[in-house]
Each structure stands twice: as structure tokens, then as C-alpha cells.
CSV table of C-alpha atoms in Angstrom, one decimal:
chain,number,residue,atom,x,y,z
A,1,MET,CA,102.8,-45.4,9.4
A,2,PRO,CA,102.7,-48.7,7.6
A,3,ASP,CA,103.2,-51.8,9.8
A,4,ASN,CA,105.2,-54.8,8.9
A,5,ALA,CA,102.2,-56.5,7.4
A,6,THR,CA,101.7,-53.9,4.8
A,7,PRO,CA,103.4,-54.8,1.5
A,8,ALA,CA,105.3,-52.1,-0.4
A,9,ILE,CA,105.7,-51.3,-4.1
A,10,LEU,CA,109.2,-50.0,-4.8
A,11,LEU,CA,109.4,-47.9,-8.0
A,12,THR,CA,112.9,-47.3,-9.4
A,13,ARG,CA,111.9,-45.8,-12.7
A,14,PRO,CA,112.8,-42.2,-13.6
A,15,GLU,CA,110.7,-39.8,-11.6
A,16,ALA,CA,108.0,-38.9,-14.1
A,17,GLN,CA,107.3,-42.5,-15.1
A,18,ALA,CA,107.4,-43.6,-11.5
A,19,GLU,CA,104.9,-41.0,-10.5
A,20,ARG,CA,102.5,-42.1,-13.2
A,21,PHE,CA,102.7,-45.8,-12.3
A,22,ALA,CA,102.4,-44.9,-8.6
A,23,ALA,CA,99.1,-43.1,-9.5
A,24,SER,CA,97.8,-46.3,-11.2
A,25,CYS,CA,98.8,-48.4,-8.2
A,26,ARG,CA,97.0,-46.0,-5.7
A,27,GLU,CA,93.9,-46.3,-7.9
A,28,ARG,CA,94.1,-50.1,-8.1
A,29,PHE,CA,95.3,-51.0,-4.5
A,30,GLY,CA,94.4,-48.0,-2.4
A,31,ASP,CA,95.7,-48.1,1.2
A,32,ALA,CA,96.5,-51.8,1.0
A,33,VAL,CA,100.1,-51.0,0.0
A,34,GLU,CA,102.7,-48.4,0.6
A,35,ILE,CA,104.3,-47.0,-2.5
A,36,VAL,CA,108.0,-45.9,-2.3
A,37,LEU,CA,109.6,-43.9,-5.1
A,38,ALA,CA,113.4,-44.4,-5.4
A,39,PRO,CA,114.4,-43.4,-9.0
A,40,MET,CA,117.7,-45.1,-10.1
A,41,GLN,CA,117.9,-43.0,-13.3
A,42,ARG,CA,117.7,-39.3,-14.1
A,43,VAL,CA,116.8,-38.4,-17.7
A,44,VAL,CA,118.6,-35.4,-19.1
A,45,LEU,CA,117.4,-34.1,-22.5
A,46,GLY,CA,119.9,-33.0,-25.1
A,47,PRO,CA,119.6,-30.9,-28.3
A,48,LEU,CA,117.6,-32.0,-31.3
A,49,PRO,CA,119.7,-32.6,-34.4
A,50,GLU,CA,118.8,-31.1,-37.8
A,51,LEU,CA,116.3,-33.5,-39.3
A,52,PRO,CA,115.5,-34.2,-42.9
A,53,GLU,CA,112.5,-32.1,-43.9
A,54,LYS,CA,110.1,-35.0,-44.6
A,55,ALA,CA,111.5,-37.6,-42.2
A,56,ALA,CA,109.3,-40.0,-40.3
A,57,MET,CA,110.2,-40.4,-36.6
A,58,ILE,CA,110.8,-43.6,-34.7
A,59,PHE,CA,110.4,-43.5,-30.9
A,60,THR,CA,111.2,-46.4,-28.6
A,61,SER,CA,110.5,-44.3,-25.4
A,62,GLU,CA,108.6,-41.3,-24.2
A,63,ASN,CA,111.8,-39.6,-23.5
A,64,GLY,CA,112.7,-39.5,-27.2
A,65,VAL,CA,109.3,-37.7,-27.7
A,66,ARG,CA,110.1,-35.3,-24.9
A,67,ALA,CA,113.4,-34.4,-26.4
A,68,TYR,CA,111.8,-33.9,-29.8
A,69,ALA,CA,109.1,-31.6,-28.4
A,70,ALA,CA,111.6,-29.7,-26.2
A,71,GLY,CA,113.9,-29.2,-29.1
A,72,GLY,CA,111.2,-27.6,-31.2
A,73,GLY,CA,110.5,-30.6,-33.5
A,74,ALA,CA,107.8,-29.9,-36.1
A,75,ALA,CA,104.2,-31.1,-35.7
A,76,GLY,CA,102.6,-33.2,-38.4
A,77,ARG,CA,105.3,-35.8,-39.0
A,78,MET,CA,104.5,-39.5,-39.0
A,79,ALA,CA,105.8,-41.2,-35.8
A,80,TYR,CA,106.3,-44.9,-35.4
A,81,CYS,CA,106.1,-45.7,-31.7
A,82,VAL,CA,107.0,-48.8,-29.7
A,83,GLY,CA,103.9,-48.7,-27.5
A,84,ASP,CA,100.7,-46.9,-26.6
A,85,ARG,CA,102.1,-44.6,-24.0
A,86,THR,CA,104.8,-43.4,-26.4
A,87,ALA,CA,102.3,-43.0,-29.1
A,88,ASP,CA,100.0,-40.9,-26.8
A,89,ALA,CA,103.0,-38.7,-26.0
A,90,ALA,CA,103.8,-38.3,-29.7
A,91,ARG,CA,100.2,-37.3,-30.5
A,92,ALA,CA,100.3,-34.7,-27.6
A,93,ALA,CA,103.5,-33.3,-29.4
A,94,GLY,CA,101.5,-32.9,-32.6
A,95,LEU,CA,102.7,-36.0,-34.4
A,96,VAL,CA,100.7,-38.5,-36.4
A,97,ALA,CA,101.5,-41.5,-34.3
A,98,ARG,CA,101.3,-45.3,-34.8
A,99,SER,CA,101.7,-47.7,-31.9
A,100,ALA,CA,103.3,-51.1,-32.3
A,101,GLY,CA,101.9,-52.3,-29.0
A,102,GLY,CA,104.9,-52.4,-26.8
A,103,ALA,CA,107.9,-54.3,-28.2
A,104,THR,CA,110.8,-53.4,-30.6
A,105,GLY,CA,110.2,-56.5,-32.8
A,106,GLU,CA,106.6,-55.4,-33.4
A,107,LEU,CA,107.8,-51.9,-34.1
A,108,LEU,CA,110.1,-53.1,-36.8
A,109,ASP,CA,107.3,-55.3,-38.2
A,110,LEU,CA,105.0,-52.3,-38.3
A,111,ILE,CA,107.5,-50.2,-40.2
A,112,ARG,CA,108.3,-53.0,-42.7
A,113,SER,CA,104.6,-53.6,-43.3
A,114,GLU,CA,103.8,-49.9,-44.0
A,115,ALA,CA,107.1,-49.5,-46.0
A,116,PRO,CA,107.3,-45.7,-45.7
A,117,LYS,CA,109.2,-43.9,-48.5
A,118,ALA,CA,110.3,-41.1,-46.2
A,119,PRO,CA,113.7,-41.2,-44.5
A,120,LEU,CA,113.4,-42.7,-41.0
A,121,VAL,CA,115.0,-41.1,-37.9
A,122,HIS,CA,115.2,-42.9,-34.6
A,123,LEU,CA,115.6,-40.6,-31.6
A,124,HIS,CA,116.9,-42.5,-28.6
A,125,GLY,CA,118.9,-42.4,-25.4
A,126,ARG,CA,122.6,-42.9,-24.7
A,127,HIS,CA,121.9,-46.4,-23.5
A,128,VAL,CA,119.9,-48.3,-26.1
A,129,ARG,CA,119.2,-52.0,-26.6
A,130,GLY,CA,119.0,-53.6,-30.0
A,131,ASN,CA,119.8,-52.0,-33.3
A,132,VAL,CA,116.6,-50.6,-34.8
A,133,VAL,CA,118.4,-48.5,-37.4
A,134,GLY,CA,120.6,-51.4,-38.4
A,135,ALA,CA,117.7,-53.7,-38.9
A,136,LEU,CA,115.9,-51.1,-41.0
A,137,VAL,CA,118.9,-50.4,-43.2
A,138,ASP,CA,119.3,-54.1,-43.7
A,139,ALA,CA,115.7,-54.2,-44.9
A,140,GLY,CA,116.4,-51.5,-47.4
A,141,PHE,CA,115.1,-48.4,-45.6
A,142,ALA,CA,116.9,-45.0,-45.4
A,143,ALA,CA,117.3,-44.8,-41.6
A,144,GLN,CA,119.6,-43.1,-39.1
A,145,GLY,CA,119.6,-42.6,-35.3
A,146,PHE,CA,120.5,-39.8,-33.0
A,147,THR,CA,121.1,-39.7,-29.2
A,148,VAL,CA,118.9,-37.0,-27.8
A,149,TYR,CA,118.8,-37.8,-24.0
A,150,ASP,CA,121.0,-39.4,-21.4
A,151,GLN,CA,119.9,-41.8,-18.6
A,152,GLN,CA,122.2,-41.0,-15.7
A,153,ASP,CA,122.5,-43.6,-13.0
A,154,LEU,CA,121.4,-42.9,-9.4
A,155,SER,CA,122.2,-45.0,-6.4
A,156,LEU,CA,119.5,-46.8,-4.5
A,157,SER,CA,118.1,-44.4,-1.8
A,158,HIS,CA,118.7,-45.1,1.9
A,159,ALA,CA,114.9,-45.5,2.4
A,160,ALA,CA,114.8,-48.1,-0.4
A,161,ARG,CA,117.7,-50.0,1.1
A,162,ALA,CA,116.1,-50.1,4.5
A,163,LEU,CA,112.8,-51.3,2.9
A,164,LEU,CA,114.5,-54.1,1.0
A,165,SER,CA,116.4,-55.3,4.1
A,166,GLY,CA,113.4,-55.3,6.3
A,167,PRO,CA,110.7,-57.9,7.1
A,168,ARG,CA,108.0,-56.5,4.8
A,169,ARG,CA,107.1,-58.0,1.4
A,170,VAL,CA,108.4,-55.7,-1.4
A,171,ILE,CA,107.3,-55.8,-5.0
A,172,ALA,CA,109.8,-53.9,-7.3
A,173,PRO,CA,108.4,-53.8,-10.9
A,174,LEU,CA,111.1,-53.5,-13.5
A,175,PHE,CA,110.3,-51.8,-16.8
A,176,SER,CA,113.5,-52.1,-18.8
A,177,PRO,CA,116.7,-54.2,-18.9
A,178,ARG,CA,118.6,-51.2,-17.7
A,179,SER,CA,116.4,-50.8,-14.7
A,180,ALA,CA,116.8,-54.5,-13.9
A,181,ALA,CA,120.6,-54.3,-14.2
A,182,LEU,CA,120.8,-51.2,-11.9
A,183,LEU,CA,118.6,-52.6,-9.2
A,184,GLY,CA,120.2,-56.1,-9.5
A,185,ALA,CA,123.6,-54.7,-8.9
A,186,GLU,CA,122.6,-53.2,-5.6
A,187,LEU,CA,120.0,-55.8,-4.3
A,188,VAL,CA,121.5,-57.8,-1.5
A,189,GLU,CA,118.5,-58.8,0.7
A,190,THR,CA,116.0,-60.8,-1.3
A,191,ALA,CA,114.0,-62.9,1.2
A,192,ASN,CA,110.8,-60.9,0.8
A,193,VAL,CA,111.3,-59.4,-2.7
A,194,ALA,CA,109.4,-60.0,-5.9
A,195,LEU,CA,110.5,-58.6,-9.3
A,196,PRO,CA,107.8,-58.4,-11.9
A,197,CYS,CA,109.4,-57.7,-15.3
A,198,ILE,CA,108.0,-56.2,-18.4
A,199,SER,CA,109.8,-58.6,-20.7
A,200,ALA,CA,112.0,-61.6,-20.8
A,201,ALA,CA,114.9,-59.3,-21.8
A,202,THR,CA,114.3,-57.4,-18.6
A,203,ARG,CA,114.4,-60.6,-16.5
A,204,ASP,CA,117.5,-61.7,-18.3
A,205,ALA,CA,119.3,-58.5,-17.4
A,206,LEU,CA,119.1,-59.4,-13.7
A,207,PRO,CA,122.0,-61.3,-12.1
A,208,PRO,CA,121.2,-65.1,-12.5
A,209,ALA,CA,120.9,-65.5,-8.8
A,210,LEU,CA,117.8,-63.2,-8.9
A,211,HIS,CA,116.0,-64.9,-11.7
A,212,GLY,CA,113.9,-66.9,-9.3
A,213,LEU,CA,112.4,-63.8,-7.9
A,214,ALA,CA,111.3,-62.6,-11.3
A,215,SER,CA,108.0,-63.0,-13.2
A,216,ILE,CA,107.2,-61.7,-16.7
A,217,ALA,CA,104.1,-59.6,-17.6
A,218,GLU,CA,101.8,-61.1,-20.2
A,219,THR,CA,102.4,-58.2,-22.5
A,220,PRO,CA,104.9,-55.3,-22.4
A,221,THR,CA,102.4,-52.7,-21.3
A,222,GLY,CA,101.7,-50.7,-18.1
A,223,ALA,CA,98.4,-52.4,-17.7
A,224,ALA,CA,100.0,-55.8,-17.8
A,225,MET,CA,102.6,-54.7,-15.3
A,226,LEU,CA,99.9,-53.5,-12.9
A,227,ASN,CA,98.3,-57.0,-13.2
A,228,ALA,CA,101.8,-58.6,-12.6
A,229,VAL,CA,102.1,-56.5,-9.4
A,230,ALA,CA,98.6,-57.5,-8.3
A,231,ARG,CA,99.6,-61.2,-8.7
A,232,GLN,CA,102.6,-60.7,-6.4
A,233,LEU,CA,100.5,-59.0,-3.8
A,234,CYS,CA,98.2,-62.1,-3.7
A,235,PRO,CA,100.5,-64.9,-4.8
């Protein structure tokens, strides 16, 4: 049983992503921390729409790739992916994936630089930030988007609430603006809380009163977030 001197890492990502980051934390920090999983979103995949035969895909999350694969999407298509994890998932689904390195702006730059002639299809969730398709259409590309999964809200678990209101130091890494908004809406006790954020947009989605608890990872990647957590464990 961890004592009050043992810091905790609270993961509110959807379960699959939380489990993966938890494994990285265990490998990096061992028994020096307790890891508590308290997903605040549940991902529900929807049907895959009919796609143009030669379309190139755009993925801004691994969940879009999961929906593509689960819906029987064809292998061999080009896939423009926001980051390395998403690109890895796309390759596992049989796609020819290119990674933009972790941010939507870089993803748009990648597509503009390669100037594909094929129609572009962005598969995304019900809650999406930015307008990837609109930016591409404005740049002269044939692009369209489809919602293929839902991110359903979950309340913060009783165990997480007890942890956040207790005396221990809690690091709660936030991987998206939506995650930040959901946790920020329920976070009351903040004396011992640190909120490493994957991007400035994620930090900005927190209530202004919580901005002082936030730090921003050097790059929008899982490895950088692991480093951001490490800095908060030894501030």
C-alpha cells in the first residue's frame, strides 16, 4: 500500500492509451510512483463510410485508424498521420503511413508539401479541434471528413477524487484539450497537483485558475510527456 510520501500518476486518457502510457511510466519510474487509471472518456467506434477508391487517408488520432481497420478499410492506401503513434497504428493496419511528428499544423504542412493528387479523407471523432478539411479545401485540395468514433464522457472515479483531495503529490498528464477540459471541470483540490500538458492548446483548455499548475511538454509526443512527468516528480 503506497504511503503518503509516494507520488501518484493519475491517467485520465481512454483505457487503451492510459494502459500504454502506464506501461511506459512503470518502465521509467518503477516502484517510485503509484499509477492510477481513471479514464474520463470511452471511445465507441462507428461504421466506416464509403470511401473514394483511390483516396488518401488523414488520421489525427489512433482511434481514427482503429475505426478504419474495424470497418474493413482497404490496405495499401497512403495515410497522412499527425504523429508517430498514429503512423505506427496505420502501418499495422496495412497503410502506407507518413508521420507529421505530432501536431496538426505540421500535418497540414506535410500534406501541402507532398501535394497528393488523390482525394483526401479525414476520419475523426465526434469532438474535433481545428478544421483540417477546411484548411485543405482552402489550399485547393479535394478533401472531406467523416465522424467514425465517439468520445463519450466519463465522470472522475471515486478513487481518483480521493487521491486528488489527499496529501500526496499527484501528477495528472493531459494529452488533449478535451482531456484537460474534462478534468478541469471536476478538479477542486489542487494543492498537491501538477498538470503536464502535451501542448499549449491543451493547457489553454484548462480553467484559467488551473493554468499555474500546468507545464507544457517540449514536443507533442509520448516521450516528451514522459519527460514532463519526470520533471514534476523531481521539481
